[in-house]
Short mmCIF file of C-alpha atoms in Angstrom, two decimals:
data_model
loop_
_atom_site.label_atom_id
_atom_site.label_comp_id
_atom_site.label_asym_id
_atom_site.label_seq_id
_atom_site.Cartn_x
_atom_site.Cartn_y
_atom_site.Cartn_z
CA ALA A 20 13.38 29.69 -21.94
CA ASN A 21 12.22 26.41 -23.17
CA GLN A 22 8.80 27.35 -23.74
CA ARG A 23 9.54 30.41 -25.89
CA LYS A 24 12.18 28.29 -27.75
CA HIS A 25 15.04 30.88 -26.42
CA ASP A 26 18.28 29.16 -26.74
CA LEU A 27 19.42 29.96 -22.89
CA HIS A 28 21.81 27.51 -21.50
CA ILE A 29 22.18 27.59 -17.34
CA LEU A 30 24.79 25.86 -15.43
CA HIS A 31 25.29 25.53 -11.57
CA VAL A 32 28.79 26.41 -10.42
CA PRO A 33 29.16 25.46 -7.01
CA LYS A 34 31.14 27.25 -4.06
CA THR A 35 30.05 26.88 -0.35
CA ILE A 36 32.17 26.21 2.52
CA ASP A 37 29.64 24.39 4.05
CA ASN A 38 30.21 21.66 1.99
CA ASP A 39 26.21 20.29 1.98
CA LEU A 40 25.92 19.89 -1.72
CA MET A 41 25.04 16.31 -3.24
CA GLU A 42 26.66 14.40 -5.55
CA THR A 43 30.23 15.84 -5.15
CA ASP A 44 33.05 14.62 -3.14
CA HIS A 45 33.64 17.84 -1.41
CA CYS A 46 32.85 21.45 -2.38
CA PRO A 47 35.13 24.54 -3.14
CA GLY A 48 35.84 26.36 0.07
CA TYR A 49 35.52 23.58 2.24
CA GLY A 50 39.28 22.65 2.34
CA SER A 51 40.45 26.44 3.31
CA VAL A 52 37.61 26.39 6.13
CA ALA A 53 38.86 23.30 7.36
CA ARG A 54 42.44 24.83 7.45
CA VAL A 55 40.84 27.48 9.46
CA ALA A 56 39.29 25.59 11.86
CA ALA A 57 42.21 23.42 12.64
CA HIS A 58 44.26 26.55 12.77
CA ILE A 59 41.93 28.26 15.53
CA LEU A 60 41.25 24.82 17.53
CA LEU A 61 45.07 24.60 17.58
CA GLY A 62 45.80 27.48 19.18
CA ASP A 63 42.76 27.57 21.06
CA ASP A 64 43.61 24.57 22.77
CA LEU A 65 47.30 25.75 23.39
CA ASP A 66 45.86 28.66 25.10
CA ASN A 67 43.38 26.49 27.15
CA ARG A 68 46.07 24.30 28.55
CA SER A 69 47.59 27.48 29.99
CA PHE A 70 45.73 27.24 33.08
CA TYR A 71 43.49 24.80 35.03
CA ASN A 72 39.71 24.72 35.18
CA GLY A 73 39.10 25.97 31.58
CA ILE A 74 36.20 25.03 29.89
CA LYS A 75 36.06 26.64 26.33
CA ILE A 76 33.13 26.10 23.77
CA ASN A 77 33.48 27.33 20.29
CA ILE A 78 30.63 27.56 17.95
CA CYS A 79 30.83 27.34 14.01
CA MET A 80 28.64 27.62 10.79
CA GLY A 81 26.82 24.99 9.85
CA ARG A 82 23.01 25.07 10.18
CA HIS A 83 22.11 22.05 8.79
CA ALA A 84 25.62 19.59 8.07
CA GLY A 85 28.40 19.76 10.47
CA TRP A 86 31.37 19.46 8.07
CA ILE A 87 33.03 22.57 9.30
CA ALA A 88 33.15 21.63 13.10
CA ALA A 89 34.00 17.81 11.94
CA ALA A 90 37.22 19.68 10.52
CA SER A 91 38.02 21.50 13.60
CA ALA A 92 39.25 17.64 14.92
CA LEU A 93 42.46 18.50 12.40
CA ALA A 94 44.02 20.40 15.44
CA ARG A 95 44.26 17.41 17.27
CA ARG A 96 46.96 15.89 14.69
CA CYS A 97 48.90 19.16 15.07
CA VAL A 98 50.60 18.01 18.08
CA GLU A 99 53.67 15.86 17.80
CA ASN A 100 54.94 13.52 20.88
CA GLU A 101 51.44 13.99 22.50
CA ASP A 102 48.35 11.53 23.25
CA PRO A 103 45.52 13.06 20.63
CA GLU A 104 43.23 12.49 23.46
CA ASN A 105 44.76 15.01 25.34
CA CYS A 106 44.58 17.58 22.43
CA GLY A 107 41.43 19.71 21.82
CA PRO A 108 39.05 19.96 20.48
CA HIS A 109 38.00 17.11 23.03
CA LEU A 110 34.21 17.47 21.95
CA ILE A 111 32.60 17.89 18.78
CA TYR A 112 28.66 18.38 18.17
CA MET A 113 27.06 18.33 15.04
CA PRO A 114 23.17 18.64 14.01
CA GLU A 115 23.62 15.06 12.35
CA HIS A 116 23.53 13.74 16.04
CA THR A 117 20.58 14.14 18.68
CA PHE A 118 22.13 16.64 20.96
CA SER A 119 21.32 16.37 24.65
CA GLU A 120 21.89 18.75 27.16
CA GLU A 121 22.12 16.22 29.50
CA GLN A 122 24.73 14.26 27.76
CA PHE A 123 26.55 17.62 26.93
CA ILE A 124 26.94 18.07 30.67
CA ASN A 125 27.99 14.46 31.45
CA ASP A 126 30.76 15.00 28.57
CA VAL A 127 32.03 17.85 29.60
CA GLN A 128 32.39 16.84 33.20
CA LYS A 129 34.16 13.45 32.22
CA THR A 130 36.57 15.47 29.75
CA TYR A 131 36.99 17.75 32.73
CA ASP A 132 37.74 15.05 35.06
CA GLN A 133 40.45 13.04 33.12
CA LEU A 134 41.89 16.35 31.95
CA GLY A 135 41.49 19.66 34.37
CA ARG A 136 39.68 21.21 31.46
CA ALA A 137 38.01 20.84 27.73
CA THR A 138 37.95 22.46 24.25
CA VAL A 139 34.48 21.93 22.55
CA VAL A 140 33.34 22.85 19.13
CA VAL A 141 29.68 23.17 18.51
CA ALA A 142 27.86 23.67 15.05
CA GLU A 143 25.60 25.92 15.05
CA GLY A 144 22.54 23.92 13.84
CA ILE A 145 22.51 22.45 17.50
CA ALA A 146 20.42 25.66 18.15
CA ASP A 147 17.48 24.36 16.62
CA GLN A 148 17.41 20.81 18.66
CA LEU A 149 17.25 23.12 21.62
CA LYS A 150 13.81 24.84 20.99
CA ASN A 151 12.26 23.24 24.12
CA SER A 152 15.25 23.47 26.18
CA ARG A 153 14.56 23.41 30.19
CA PHE A 154 18.08 25.17 30.67
CA ALA A 155 17.08 28.13 28.30
CA GLY A 156 16.33 31.34 30.49
CA GLU A 157 15.19 33.48 27.43
CA LYS A 158 12.20 32.24 25.60
CA ASP A 159 10.56 33.34 22.69
CA GLU A 160 6.48 34.18 22.74
CA PHE A 161 5.55 30.30 22.13
CA GLY A 162 7.88 29.29 25.14
CA ASN A 163 11.05 27.97 23.21
CA ALA A 164 14.37 28.97 23.72
CA GLN A 165 15.66 31.74 22.21
CA LEU A 166 19.11 31.15 20.86
CA SER A 167 19.24 32.28 17.51
CA GLY A 168 21.71 35.85 16.96
CA SER A 169 25.22 35.95 17.50
CA GLY A 170 26.77 34.56 20.74
CA LYS A 171 23.55 33.37 22.11
CA LEU A 172 24.04 29.72 21.96
CA GLY A 173 27.49 29.90 22.72
CA ASP A 174 26.39 31.88 25.99
CA HIS A 175 23.23 29.41 26.54
CA LEU A 176 26.04 26.51 26.70
CA ALA A 177 28.47 28.37 28.93
CA LYS A 178 25.90 29.18 31.44
CA ILE A 179 24.96 25.12 31.44
CA ILE A 180 28.31 24.09 31.91
CA GLU A 181 29.03 27.05 34.86
CA LYS A 182 25.75 25.55 36.54
CA HIS A 183 26.37 21.92 36.52
CA VAL A 184 29.79 20.64 36.01
CA GLN A 185 31.33 19.83 39.40
CA VAL A 186 34.67 21.59 40.15
CA HIS A 187 38.00 20.04 41.74
CA SER A 188 37.62 22.64 44.59
CA HIS A 189 41.31 22.45 44.93
CA LEU A 190 41.86 24.14 41.63
CA GLY A 191 39.46 26.97 42.30
CA LYS A 192 36.56 28.30 40.38
CA LEU A 193 35.69 27.03 36.73
CA ARG A 194 36.55 29.48 33.80
CA VAL A 195 34.18 28.93 30.90
CA ARG A 196 34.05 31.15 27.91
CA SER A 197 32.51 31.10 24.31
CA ASP A 198 33.41 32.17 21.16
CA THR A 199 31.21 32.37 18.19
CA TRP A 200 33.32 32.48 14.90
CA GLY A 201 31.14 34.50 12.70
CA TYR A 202 31.91 35.61 9.36
CA LEU A 203 35.81 35.50 10.11
CA GLN A 204 35.92 31.57 9.59
CA ARG A 205 35.23 32.19 5.49
CA SER A 206 37.18 35.57 5.00
CA LEU A 207 40.83 34.29 5.56
CA PRO A 208 42.70 34.72 2.21
CA GLY A 209 45.84 33.67 3.73
CA MET A 210 44.48 30.27 4.90
CA VAL A 211 43.53 28.99 1.48
CA SER A 212 44.34 25.53 1.05
CA GLU A 213 46.43 24.75 -1.99
CA ILE A 214 44.58 21.66 -3.15
CA ASP A 215 41.31 23.99 -2.60
CA LYS A 216 42.97 26.97 -4.90
CA GLN A 217 43.75 24.56 -7.73
CA GLU A 218 40.39 22.69 -7.86
CA ALA A 219 38.29 25.85 -7.84
CA PHE A 220 40.14 27.00 -10.89
CA GLU A 221 39.79 23.80 -12.87
CA VAL A 222 36.09 23.55 -11.57
CA GLY A 223 35.67 27.30 -13.04
CA VAL A 224 37.76 26.35 -16.42
CA ALA A 225 35.53 23.12 -16.80
CA SER A 226 32.35 25.04 -15.92
CA VAL A 227 33.15 27.04 -19.18
CA ASP A 228 33.93 23.98 -21.31
CA PHE A 229 30.77 22.29 -20.25
CA MET A 230 28.68 25.48 -21.43
CA MET A 231 30.69 25.86 -24.58
CA ARG A 232 29.64 21.95 -25.33
CA GLY A 233 25.79 23.03 -24.97
CA GLU A 234 25.11 21.43 -21.38
CA THR A 235 22.37 22.90 -19.45
CA ASP A 236 20.27 22.23 -16.37
CA LYS A 237 23.49 20.47 -14.99
CA THR A 238 25.90 21.30 -11.90
CA VAL A 239 29.95 20.54 -11.84
CA ILE A 240 31.04 18.56 -9.15
CA ILE A 241 34.45 17.50 -7.90
CA GLN A 242 35.37 13.41 -8.43
CA ARG A 243 37.82 11.84 -6.21
CA VAL A 244 39.89 9.59 -8.17
CA SER A 245 42.61 8.58 -5.41
CA ASP A 246 43.55 9.22 -1.96
CA ALA A 247 47.28 8.58 -2.02
CA PRO A 248 48.46 10.33 -3.86
CA TYR A 249 45.15 12.32 -3.38
CA SER A 250 43.80 13.45 -7.22
CA SER A 251 40.57 14.74 -8.26
CA MET A 252 38.94 15.90 -11.70
CA PRO A 253 35.68 18.17 -12.34
CA GLY A 254 32.66 16.15 -13.34
CA LEU A 255 28.94 16.96 -14.25
CA THR A 256 25.42 15.79 -12.73
CA ASP A 257 22.02 16.81 -13.15
CA LEU A 258 21.09 19.93 -11.21
CA ALA A 259 18.01 18.04 -9.93
CA LEU A 260 20.33 15.63 -7.91
CA VAL A 261 21.52 18.73 -6.05
CA ALA A 262 18.62 21.27 -5.44
CA GLN A 263 17.44 21.72 -2.32
CA LYS A 264 18.78 18.87 -1.07
CA THR A 265 21.54 18.73 2.03
CA LYS A 266 24.61 16.27 2.24
CA ARG A 267 25.26 15.71 5.82
CA VAL A 268 28.18 14.20 7.41
CA PRO A 269 27.63 10.38 7.09
CA ALA A 270 27.14 8.44 10.04
CA HIS A 271 30.40 6.08 9.52
CA MET A 272 32.57 9.52 10.18
CA ILE A 273 30.84 10.36 13.23
CA ASN A 274 31.99 8.51 16.38
CA ALA A 275 29.28 6.43 18.39
CA ALA A 276 28.86 8.89 21.06
CA GLY A 277 28.17 11.85 18.73
CA ASN A 278 30.71 14.16 19.99
CA GLY A 279 33.53 13.27 17.77
CA VAL A 280 34.61 11.94 14.45
CA THR A 281 36.12 8.88 13.15
CA ASN A 282 39.70 7.91 11.39
CA ALA A 283 37.34 7.87 8.25
CA PHE A 284 36.70 11.39 8.54
CA PHE A 285 40.44 12.08 8.98
CA GLU A 286 40.96 9.87 5.72
CA TYR A 287 38.35 12.41 3.63
CA ILE A 288 39.34 15.59 4.94
CA LEU A 289 43.16 15.56 5.28
CA PRO A 290 44.62 15.74 1.59
CA LEU A 291 42.04 18.87 1.31
CA ALA A 292 43.07 20.80 4.16
CA GLY A 293 46.93 20.53 2.98
CA GLU A 294 50.25 20.95 5.23
CA LEU A 295 49.29 22.11 8.76
CA PRO A 296 51.08 23.62 11.32
CA LYS A 297 53.34 21.36 13.73
CA MET A 298 53.52 21.72 17.40
CA TYR A 299 55.93 19.83 19.97
CA SER A 300 54.96 18.72 23.20
CA LEU A 301 58.05 17.52 25.61
CA GLY A 302 55.41 15.02 26.52
CA GLY A 303 54.81 15.13 30.43
CA VAL A 304 56.77 16.10 33.38
CA GLY A 305 58.88 12.35 33.52
CA LYS A 306 60.10 13.08 29.87
CA ILE A 307 61.11 16.52 30.57
CA GLU A 308 63.28 15.83 33.48
CA LYS A 309 64.51 12.81 31.50
CA ARG A 310 65.50 15.08 28.45
CA LEU A 311 66.96 17.93 30.35
CA ALA A 312 69.20 15.54 32.79
CA HIS A 313 72.06 16.32 30.49
CA TYR A 314 71.94 20.25 31.29
CA VAL A 315 71.13 19.71 35.03
CA ARG A 316 74.77 19.96 37.58
CA HIS A 317 74.19 18.00 40.46
#
């Protein structure tokens, strides 16, 4: 258009739940999918608590970045009167950190030994690190693990756990299940974060304003102004700084073991996801007895 002296203005308006665009604090859509991840894991972990020997693996979107997997950690903040260490997801794996199947087995074994169960979240991008898996049964023509496709990664990891995690024999057989969330995680209008809805509208309005001013070859970003109270404003940056680049979860938001998140991530995500459901735990057998003592006749 420039070569032909055609007056054309092009402005990029972001919208990706993957939250992997550079320069912006976060992307429209991410706060909402974070809510979805929190709700799924809260319910999934409550279900997992209902029986011993349960190992549940959840595969979420995130081929190159683990932002959605990380957001599932919000579920650990939804149970009152409970040690967060007891709440799932107990283990979270993101493509930002090297994935070792041996370490995965050890992590699940340790969690199982402590709690008698485990809830796990894995970003789909982990599959790219398992092409040379010695545990994989199905191989492609080059001898690489065949893990692409619906459910294959979850099935693969479930089989590893079934085979290698040692069971507490007095509790019976290990129960391992996996779910691949698929497109549903980005398709639930009832789960939209209020902040996300507001910011998405503001980004759209700002895009029109920037275009009317004559801006071109730019992308609209969200700038975080403050955390408490949370506030943000739309901004503008060069499209060249964003195109063909990926924003990954920074190291300071991932724990040292590479199987969870730090408080820095919670500070980042909590304002974006909005209000989350609260569940209440009686806090263990001793506390249950104490609370019910008044109602018990001797």
